[in-house]
Amino acid sequence: MTRKLRIGALASGGGSNIQSIIDHIESGKLHAEIVILLSDNPEAGVLQRADRHGIPHRVIRPDDFKEKDDHDLAMVLALKETGVDLVVLAGYMRVISPVFIADFPGRIMNIHPALLPSFPGLHVQQKAADHGVRFSGCTVHFVDEGTDTGPIIIQAVVPVLPGDTGETLGARILKQEHRIYPEAIRLFSENRLKIQGRHVRILGHTQDTDQSLINPSLPG
Ligand code: GAR
């Protein structure tokens, strides 16, 4: 049996994605361990989830540092001390700096609640609903120095329905986030993700080439 993937997780909020990763680990679907959870927010609900599951956690507050880079370097130090293989950003609401990325090349993942490269940034479920797109979804990608620009690993698509708000669309997207993030981590843990420029090649994956979604659906 190969050794468990050591995950360092960063989260700022409620942590439902972290919960999904924990559930996949605890049910044996993911051969991994969250060895440390770091948050920038002492009020984050994710900290209670970590407590409930015996996951070591620390709050590192940006306000305690003069420079943004210093805060990021404190995060990096905590991750390195714990010997993490993969850094997982799950609702971590700060852009990480190049000094952070340099320490974990090709080893930082993020989940974003839109179909990148459409709707990068914040409040994107609302922006997608307002724009009138027929589909939105979520994206897991490797992190590079841009905001939500790194090589894409996996995406899930959901329909946007008449009358959707940011909240209703966001809830539909979040369900899919909980499915695709553990899957991206599983592929990484099996050493099956190869970054080639902008592309991520997935070893041993066969594509269903007739897959399609149409919204509104065609008659018949
Ligand atoms: C998720 O929808 C995630 O995609 C989003 O924050 C939410 C966190 O939910 N992340 C971003 O918008 C990053 N820019 P959670 O705390 O319940 O996992």
mmCIF file with all atom_site columns, C-alpha atoms in Angstrom, residues 13-15 18-19 22 37 39 41-55 57 59:
data_model
loop_
_atom_site.group_PDB
_atom_site.id
_atom_site.type_symbol
_atom_site.label_atom_id
_atom_site.label_alt_id
_atom_site.label_comp_id
_atom_site.label_asym_id
_atom_site.label_entity_id
_atom_site.label_seq_id
_atom_site.pdbx_PDB_ins_code
_atom_site.Cartn_x
_atom_site.Cartn_y
_atom_site.Cartn_z
_atom_site.occupancy
_atom_site.B_iso_or_equiv
_atom_site.pdbx_formal_charge
_atom_site.auth_seq_id
_atom_site.auth_comp_id
_atom_site.auth_asym_id
_atom_site.auth_atom_id
_atom_site.pdbx_PDB_model_num
ATOM 1  C CA . GLY A 1 13 ? -15.333 29.907 5.844  1.00 0.00 ? 13 GLY A CA 1
ATOM 2  C CA . GLY A 1 14 ? -17.782 27.151 6.654  1.00 0.00 ? 14 GLY A CA 1
ATOM 3  C CA . GLY A 1 15 ? -15.702 24.416 5.097  1.00 0.00 ? 15 GLY A CA 1
ATOM 4  C CA . ILE A 1 18 ? -13.247 20.325 3.563  1.00 0.00 ? 18 ILE A CA 1
ATOM 5  C CA . GLN A 1 19 ? -16.073 18.242 5.034  1.00 0.00 ? 19 GLN A CA 1
ATOM 6  C CA . ILE A 1 22 ? -12.880 14.435 5.172  1.00 0.00 ? 22 ILE A CA 1
ATOM 7  C CA . LEU A 1 37 ? -5.785  22.975 8.432  1.00 0.00 ? 37 LEU A CA 1
ATOM 8  C CA . SER A 1 39 ? -7.281  29.557 8.367  1.00 0.00 ? 39 SER A CA 1
ATOM 9  C CA . ASN A 1 41 ? -10.230 33.719 10.010 1.00 0.00 ? 41 ASN A CA 1
ATOM 10 C CA . PRO A 1 42 ? -10.624 32.921 13.720 1.00 0.00 ? 42 PRO A CA 1
ATOM 11 C CA . GLU A 1 43 ? -14.431 32.782 13.257 1.00 0.00 ? 43 GLU A CA 1
ATOM 12 C CA . ALA A 1 44 ? -14.339 30.245 10.420 1.00 0.00 ? 44 ALA A CA 1
ATOM 13 C CA . GLY A 1 45 ? -16.813 27.383 10.904 1.00 0.00 ? 45 GLY A CA 1
ATOM 14 C CA . VAL A 1 46 ? -14.281 25.041 9.329  1.00 0.00 ? 46 VAL A CA 1
ATOM 15 C CA . LEU A 1 47 ? -12.295 25.141 12.585 1.00 0.00 ? 47 LEU A CA 1
ATOM 16 C CA . GLN A 1 48 ? -15.095 23.324 14.427 1.00 0.00 ? 48 GLN A CA 1
ATOM 17 C CA . ARG A 1 49 ? -15.220 20.717 11.697 1.00 0.00 ? 49 ARG A CA 1
ATOM 18 C CA . ALA A 1 50 ? -11.471 20.190 12.155 1.00 0.00 ? 50 ALA A CA 1
ATOM 19 C CA . ASP A 1 51 ? -12.003 19.818 15.919 1.00 0.00 ? 51 ASP A CA 1
ATOM 20 C CA . ARG A 1 52 ? -14.739 17.240 15.417 1.00 0.00 ? 52 ARG A CA 1
ATOM 21 C CA . HIS A 1 53 ? -12.489 15.134 13.199 1.00 0.00 ? 53 HIS A CA 1
ATOM 22 C CA . GLY A 1 54 ? -9.278  15.517 15.204 1.00 0.00 ? 54 GLY A CA 1
ATOM 23 C CA . ILE A 1 55 ? -7.503  17.524 12.496 1.00 0.00 ? 55 ILE A CA 1
ATOM 24 C CA . HIS A 1 57 ? -5.509  23.415 12.922 1.00 0.00 ? 57 HIS A CA 1
ATOM 25 C CA . VAL A 1 59 ? -5.329  30.400 12.658 1.00 0.00 ? 59 VAL A CA 1
#
